[in-house]
GROMACS .gro file of C-alpha atoms in nm:
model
  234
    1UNK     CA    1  -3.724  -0.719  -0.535
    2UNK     CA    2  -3.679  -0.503  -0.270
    3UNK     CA    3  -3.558  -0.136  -0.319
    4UNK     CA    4  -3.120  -0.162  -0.363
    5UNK     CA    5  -2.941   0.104  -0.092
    6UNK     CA    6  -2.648   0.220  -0.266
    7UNK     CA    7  -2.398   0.411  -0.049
    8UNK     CA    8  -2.085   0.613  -0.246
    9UNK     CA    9  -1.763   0.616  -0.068
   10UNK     CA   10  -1.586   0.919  -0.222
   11UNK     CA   11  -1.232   0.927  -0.116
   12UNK     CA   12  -0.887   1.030  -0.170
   13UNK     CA   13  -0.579   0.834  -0.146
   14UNK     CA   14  -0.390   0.676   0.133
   15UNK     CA   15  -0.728   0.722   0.319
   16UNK     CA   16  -0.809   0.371   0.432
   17UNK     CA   17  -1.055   0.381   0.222
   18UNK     CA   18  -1.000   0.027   0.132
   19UNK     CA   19  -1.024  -0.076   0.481
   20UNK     CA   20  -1.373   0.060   0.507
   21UNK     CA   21  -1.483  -0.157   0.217
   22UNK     CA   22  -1.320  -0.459   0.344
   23UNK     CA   23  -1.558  -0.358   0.654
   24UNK     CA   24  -1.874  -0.351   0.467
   25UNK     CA   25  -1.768  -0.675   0.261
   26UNK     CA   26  -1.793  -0.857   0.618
   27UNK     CA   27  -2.205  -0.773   0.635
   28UNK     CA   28  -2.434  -1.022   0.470
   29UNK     CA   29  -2.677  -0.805   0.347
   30UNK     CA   30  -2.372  -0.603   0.127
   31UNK     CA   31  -2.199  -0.663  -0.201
   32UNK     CA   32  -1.911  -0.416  -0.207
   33UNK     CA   33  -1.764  -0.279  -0.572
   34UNK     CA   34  -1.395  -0.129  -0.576
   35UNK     CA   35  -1.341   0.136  -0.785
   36UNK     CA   36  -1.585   0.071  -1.088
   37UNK     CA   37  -1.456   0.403  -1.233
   38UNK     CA   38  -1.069   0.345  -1.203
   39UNK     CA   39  -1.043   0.250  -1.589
   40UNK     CA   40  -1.221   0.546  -1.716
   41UNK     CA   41  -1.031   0.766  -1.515
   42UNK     CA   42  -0.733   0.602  -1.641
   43UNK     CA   43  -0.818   0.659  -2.013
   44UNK     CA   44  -0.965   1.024  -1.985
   45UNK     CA   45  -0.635   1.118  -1.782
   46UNK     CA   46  -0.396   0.888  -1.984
   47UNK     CA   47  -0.221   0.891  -1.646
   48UNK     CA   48   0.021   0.579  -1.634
   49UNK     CA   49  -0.052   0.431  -1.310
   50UNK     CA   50   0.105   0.060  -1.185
   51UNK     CA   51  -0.089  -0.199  -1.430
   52UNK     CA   52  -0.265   0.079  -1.611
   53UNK     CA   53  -0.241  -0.188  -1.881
   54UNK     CA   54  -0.424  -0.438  -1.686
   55UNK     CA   55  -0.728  -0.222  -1.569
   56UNK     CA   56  -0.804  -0.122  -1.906
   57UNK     CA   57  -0.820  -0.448  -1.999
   58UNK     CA   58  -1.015  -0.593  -1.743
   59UNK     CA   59  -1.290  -0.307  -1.670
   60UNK     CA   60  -1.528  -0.100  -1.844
   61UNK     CA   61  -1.327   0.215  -2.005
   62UNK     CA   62  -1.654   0.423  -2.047
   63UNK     CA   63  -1.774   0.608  -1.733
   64UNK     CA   64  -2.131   0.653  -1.808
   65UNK     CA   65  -2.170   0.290  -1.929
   66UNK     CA   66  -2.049   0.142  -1.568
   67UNK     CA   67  -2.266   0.379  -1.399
   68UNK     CA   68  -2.572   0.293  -1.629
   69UNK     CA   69  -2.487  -0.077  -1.666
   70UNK     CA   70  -2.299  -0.156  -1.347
   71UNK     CA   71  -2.398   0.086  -1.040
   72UNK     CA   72  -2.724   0.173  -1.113
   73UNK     CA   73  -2.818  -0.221  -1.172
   74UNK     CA   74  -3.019  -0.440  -0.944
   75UNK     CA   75  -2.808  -0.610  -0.748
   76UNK     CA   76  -2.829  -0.945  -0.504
   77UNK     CA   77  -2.819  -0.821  -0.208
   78UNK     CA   78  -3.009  -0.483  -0.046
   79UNK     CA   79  -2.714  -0.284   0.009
   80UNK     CA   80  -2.439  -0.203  -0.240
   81UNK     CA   81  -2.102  -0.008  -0.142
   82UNK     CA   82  -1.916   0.142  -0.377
   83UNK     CA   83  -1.556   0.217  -0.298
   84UNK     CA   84  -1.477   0.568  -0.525
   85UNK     CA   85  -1.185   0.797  -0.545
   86UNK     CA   86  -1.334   1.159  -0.592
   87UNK     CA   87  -1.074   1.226  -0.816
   88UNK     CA   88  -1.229   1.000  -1.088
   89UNK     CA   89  -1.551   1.146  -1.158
   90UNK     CA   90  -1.417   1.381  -1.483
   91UNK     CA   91  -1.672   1.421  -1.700
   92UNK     CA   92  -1.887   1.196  -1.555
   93UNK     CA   93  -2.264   1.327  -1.404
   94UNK     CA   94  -2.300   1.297  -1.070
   95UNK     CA   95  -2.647   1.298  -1.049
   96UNK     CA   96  -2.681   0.920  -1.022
   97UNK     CA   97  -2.550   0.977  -0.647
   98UNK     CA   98  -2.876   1.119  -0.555
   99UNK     CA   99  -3.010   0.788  -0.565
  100UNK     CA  100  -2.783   0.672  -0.286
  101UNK     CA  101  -2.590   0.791   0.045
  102UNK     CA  102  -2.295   0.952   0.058
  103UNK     CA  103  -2.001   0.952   0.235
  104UNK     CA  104  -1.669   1.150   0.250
  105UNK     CA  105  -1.385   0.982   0.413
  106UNK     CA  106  -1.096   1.237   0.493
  107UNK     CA  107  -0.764   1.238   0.654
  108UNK     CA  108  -0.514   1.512   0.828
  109UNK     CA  109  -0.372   1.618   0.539
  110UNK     CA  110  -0.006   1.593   0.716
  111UNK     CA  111  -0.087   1.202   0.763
  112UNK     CA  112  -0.244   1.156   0.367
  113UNK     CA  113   0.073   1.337   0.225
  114UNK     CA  114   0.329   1.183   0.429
  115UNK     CA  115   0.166   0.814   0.314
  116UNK     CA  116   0.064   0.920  -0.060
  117UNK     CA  117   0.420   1.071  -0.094
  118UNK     CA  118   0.576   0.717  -0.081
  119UNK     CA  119   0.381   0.636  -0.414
  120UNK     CA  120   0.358   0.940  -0.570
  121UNK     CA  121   0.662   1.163  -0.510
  122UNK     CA  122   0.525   1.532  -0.604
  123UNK     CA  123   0.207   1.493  -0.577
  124UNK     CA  124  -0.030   1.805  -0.721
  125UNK     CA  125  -0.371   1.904  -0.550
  126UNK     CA  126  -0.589   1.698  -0.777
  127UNK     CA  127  -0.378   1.375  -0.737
  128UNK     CA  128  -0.575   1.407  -0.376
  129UNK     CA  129  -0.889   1.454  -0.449
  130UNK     CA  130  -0.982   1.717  -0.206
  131UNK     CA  131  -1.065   1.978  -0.389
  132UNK     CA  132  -1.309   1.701  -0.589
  133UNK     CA  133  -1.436   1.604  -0.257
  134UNK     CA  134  -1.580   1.945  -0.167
  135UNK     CA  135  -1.682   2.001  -0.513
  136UNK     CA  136  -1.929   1.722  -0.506
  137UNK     CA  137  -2.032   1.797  -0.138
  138UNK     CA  138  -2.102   2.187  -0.280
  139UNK     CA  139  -2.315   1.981  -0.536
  140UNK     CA  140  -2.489   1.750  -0.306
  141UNK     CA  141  -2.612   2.078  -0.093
  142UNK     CA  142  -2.734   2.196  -0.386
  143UNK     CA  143  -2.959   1.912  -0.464
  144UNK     CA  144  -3.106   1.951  -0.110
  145UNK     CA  145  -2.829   1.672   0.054
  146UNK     CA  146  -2.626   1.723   0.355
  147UNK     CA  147  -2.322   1.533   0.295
  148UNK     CA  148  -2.167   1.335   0.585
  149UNK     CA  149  -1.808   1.300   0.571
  150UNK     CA  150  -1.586   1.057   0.851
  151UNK     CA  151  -1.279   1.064   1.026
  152UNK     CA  152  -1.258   0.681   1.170
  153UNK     CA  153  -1.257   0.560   1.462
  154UNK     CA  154  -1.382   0.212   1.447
  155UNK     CA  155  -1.690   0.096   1.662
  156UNK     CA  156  -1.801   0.417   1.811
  157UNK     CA  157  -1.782   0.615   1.449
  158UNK     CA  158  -1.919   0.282   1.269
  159UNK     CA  159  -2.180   0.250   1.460
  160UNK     CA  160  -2.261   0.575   1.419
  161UNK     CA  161  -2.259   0.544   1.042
  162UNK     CA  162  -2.468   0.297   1.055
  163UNK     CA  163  -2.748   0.437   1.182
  164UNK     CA  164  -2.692   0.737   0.968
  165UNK     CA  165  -2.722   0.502   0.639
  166UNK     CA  166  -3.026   0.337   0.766
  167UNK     CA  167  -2.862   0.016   0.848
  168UNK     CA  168  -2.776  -0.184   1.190
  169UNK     CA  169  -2.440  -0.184   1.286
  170UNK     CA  170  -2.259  -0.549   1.293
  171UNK     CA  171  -1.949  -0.638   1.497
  172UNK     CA  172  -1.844  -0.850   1.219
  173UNK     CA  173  -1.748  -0.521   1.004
  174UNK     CA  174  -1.440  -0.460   1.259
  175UNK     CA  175  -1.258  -0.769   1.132
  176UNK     CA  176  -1.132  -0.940   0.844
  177UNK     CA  177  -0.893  -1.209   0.737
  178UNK     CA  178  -0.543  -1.140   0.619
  179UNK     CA  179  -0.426  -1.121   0.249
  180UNK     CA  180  -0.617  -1.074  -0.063
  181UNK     CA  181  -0.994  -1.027  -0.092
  182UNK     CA  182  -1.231  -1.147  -0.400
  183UNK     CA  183  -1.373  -0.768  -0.390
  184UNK     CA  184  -1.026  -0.603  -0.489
  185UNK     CA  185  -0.977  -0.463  -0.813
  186UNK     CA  186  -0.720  -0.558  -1.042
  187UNK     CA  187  -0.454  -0.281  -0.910
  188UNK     CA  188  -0.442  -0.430  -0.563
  189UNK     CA  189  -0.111  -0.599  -0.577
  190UNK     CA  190   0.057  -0.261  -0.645
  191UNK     CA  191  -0.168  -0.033  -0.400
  192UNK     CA  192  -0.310  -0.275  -0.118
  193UNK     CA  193   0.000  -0.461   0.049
  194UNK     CA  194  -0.060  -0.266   0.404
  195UNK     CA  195  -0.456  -0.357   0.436
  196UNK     CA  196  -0.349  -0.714   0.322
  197UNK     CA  197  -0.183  -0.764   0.655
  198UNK     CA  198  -0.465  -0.604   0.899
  199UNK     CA  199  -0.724  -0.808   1.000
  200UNK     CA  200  -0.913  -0.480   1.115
  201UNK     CA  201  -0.944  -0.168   1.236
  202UNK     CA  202  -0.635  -0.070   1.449
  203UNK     CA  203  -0.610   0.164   1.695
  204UNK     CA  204  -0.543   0.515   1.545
  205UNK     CA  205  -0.233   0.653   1.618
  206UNK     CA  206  -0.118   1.025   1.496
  207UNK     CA  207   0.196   0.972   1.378
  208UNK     CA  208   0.457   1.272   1.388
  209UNK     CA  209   0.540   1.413   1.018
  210UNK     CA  210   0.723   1.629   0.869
  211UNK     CA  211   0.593   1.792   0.510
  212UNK     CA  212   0.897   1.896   0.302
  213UNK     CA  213   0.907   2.269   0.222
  214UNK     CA  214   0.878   2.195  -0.110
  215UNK     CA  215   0.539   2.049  -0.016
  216UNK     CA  216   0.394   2.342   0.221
  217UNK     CA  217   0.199   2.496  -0.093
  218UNK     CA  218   0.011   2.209  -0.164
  219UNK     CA  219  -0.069   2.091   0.212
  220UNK     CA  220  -0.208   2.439   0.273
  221UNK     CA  221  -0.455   2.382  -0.008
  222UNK     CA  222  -0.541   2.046   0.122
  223UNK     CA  223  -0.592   2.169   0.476
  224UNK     CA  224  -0.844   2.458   0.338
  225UNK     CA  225  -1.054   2.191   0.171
  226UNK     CA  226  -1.015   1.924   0.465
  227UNK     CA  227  -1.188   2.212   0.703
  228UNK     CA  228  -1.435   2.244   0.424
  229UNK     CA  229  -1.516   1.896   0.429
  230UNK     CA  230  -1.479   1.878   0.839
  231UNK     CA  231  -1.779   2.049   0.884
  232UNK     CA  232  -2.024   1.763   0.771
  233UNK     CA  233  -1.814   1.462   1.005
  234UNK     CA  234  -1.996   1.230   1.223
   0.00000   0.00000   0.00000
């Protein structure tokens, strides 16, 4: 069997992050995995998230179980994308992600906390993974890796990525049916109504925001890191 390329989407929230995957999930050569760590974040936190009830159920609870069992398993197909949120990887080794590529997807922070807001009315720095996000990067220097982190704008930055992975770019990954997806994890009925309706990439339009003060704090933390993470963007 040939040798599996696993590539680790670390994210935050409201990021489009499940967009990208839906991308990936249009190439033939890729099985795509949506947040395989969700229920073990959900346990060690004891955060009570929309269906909290239902993930545990459904998924693995114990972190370094789905890595050994589930991400780091031969797999169909020779690429593997895994859709994470940064946020989940408490007390779980990341060394497993040097066996991959990785890939930071960031947002203004205006834009993320205007959306994430919506869900999640006061929001702290963690509940945005950011500071997570440039934790792991620090890490992944450390092991020798530069990190590459992406602001999107469909076919010019996808094709791009592609050819950073290793892989060819296909048009196919700009477009997707409408509604539901057989890739989607469990919570997607309370998190994913918005990327149900797209059937791809839109154009990217800034839209004007305004951060409450109470708020100003928090998006000054999460504009330090975003520069942090800047840096590395294709």
């Amino acid at each position: 069997m040939a040798e599996t390329l696993r590539i680790h989407l670390l994210s935050g929230p409201r990021n489009i992050s499940t967009a990208l995957m839906y991308s990936f999930a249009q190439r033939a050569d890729t099985t795509v995995v949506d947040e395989p760590l969700y229920a073990h974040y959900l346990k060690v936190t004891g955060l009570d998230h929309p269906g909290r009830d239902e993930v545990l159920a459904v998924q693995e609870n114990d972190g370094q179980q789905v890595v050994d069992k589930e991400v780091m398993a031969g797999w169909p197909r020779p690429v593997v994308f895994f859709k994470h949120i940064a946020k989940q990887f408490i007390d779980i080794d990341p060394a497993f992600l040097l066996d991959g590529k990785v890939l930071f997807l960031i947002r203004e922070p205006d834009q993320m906390l205007s959306s994430f807001i919506e869900q999640v009315p006061n929001p702290t720095l963690q509940e945005t993974a950011l500071k997570e996000q440039w934790e792991l990067a620090e890490w992944l220097q450390a092991q020798g890796q530069r990190p590459l982190s992406l602001l999107l704008q469909p076919e010019e930055t996808m094709t791009r990525l592609c050819a950073a992975l290793g892989i060819s770019f296909d048009p196919a990954m700009l477009h997707w049916e409408a509604g539901a997806r057989p890739e989607d994890g469990i919570w997607a009925p309370y998190w994913y109504s918005n990327v149900h309706k797209s059937t791809g990439f839109g154009n990217y339009k800034r839209k004007e925001v305004t951060i409450e003060e109470r708020l100003q704090p928090l998006l000054a933390q999460c504009k330090d890191y975003y520069q942090r993470l800047a840096q590395f963007s294709l």
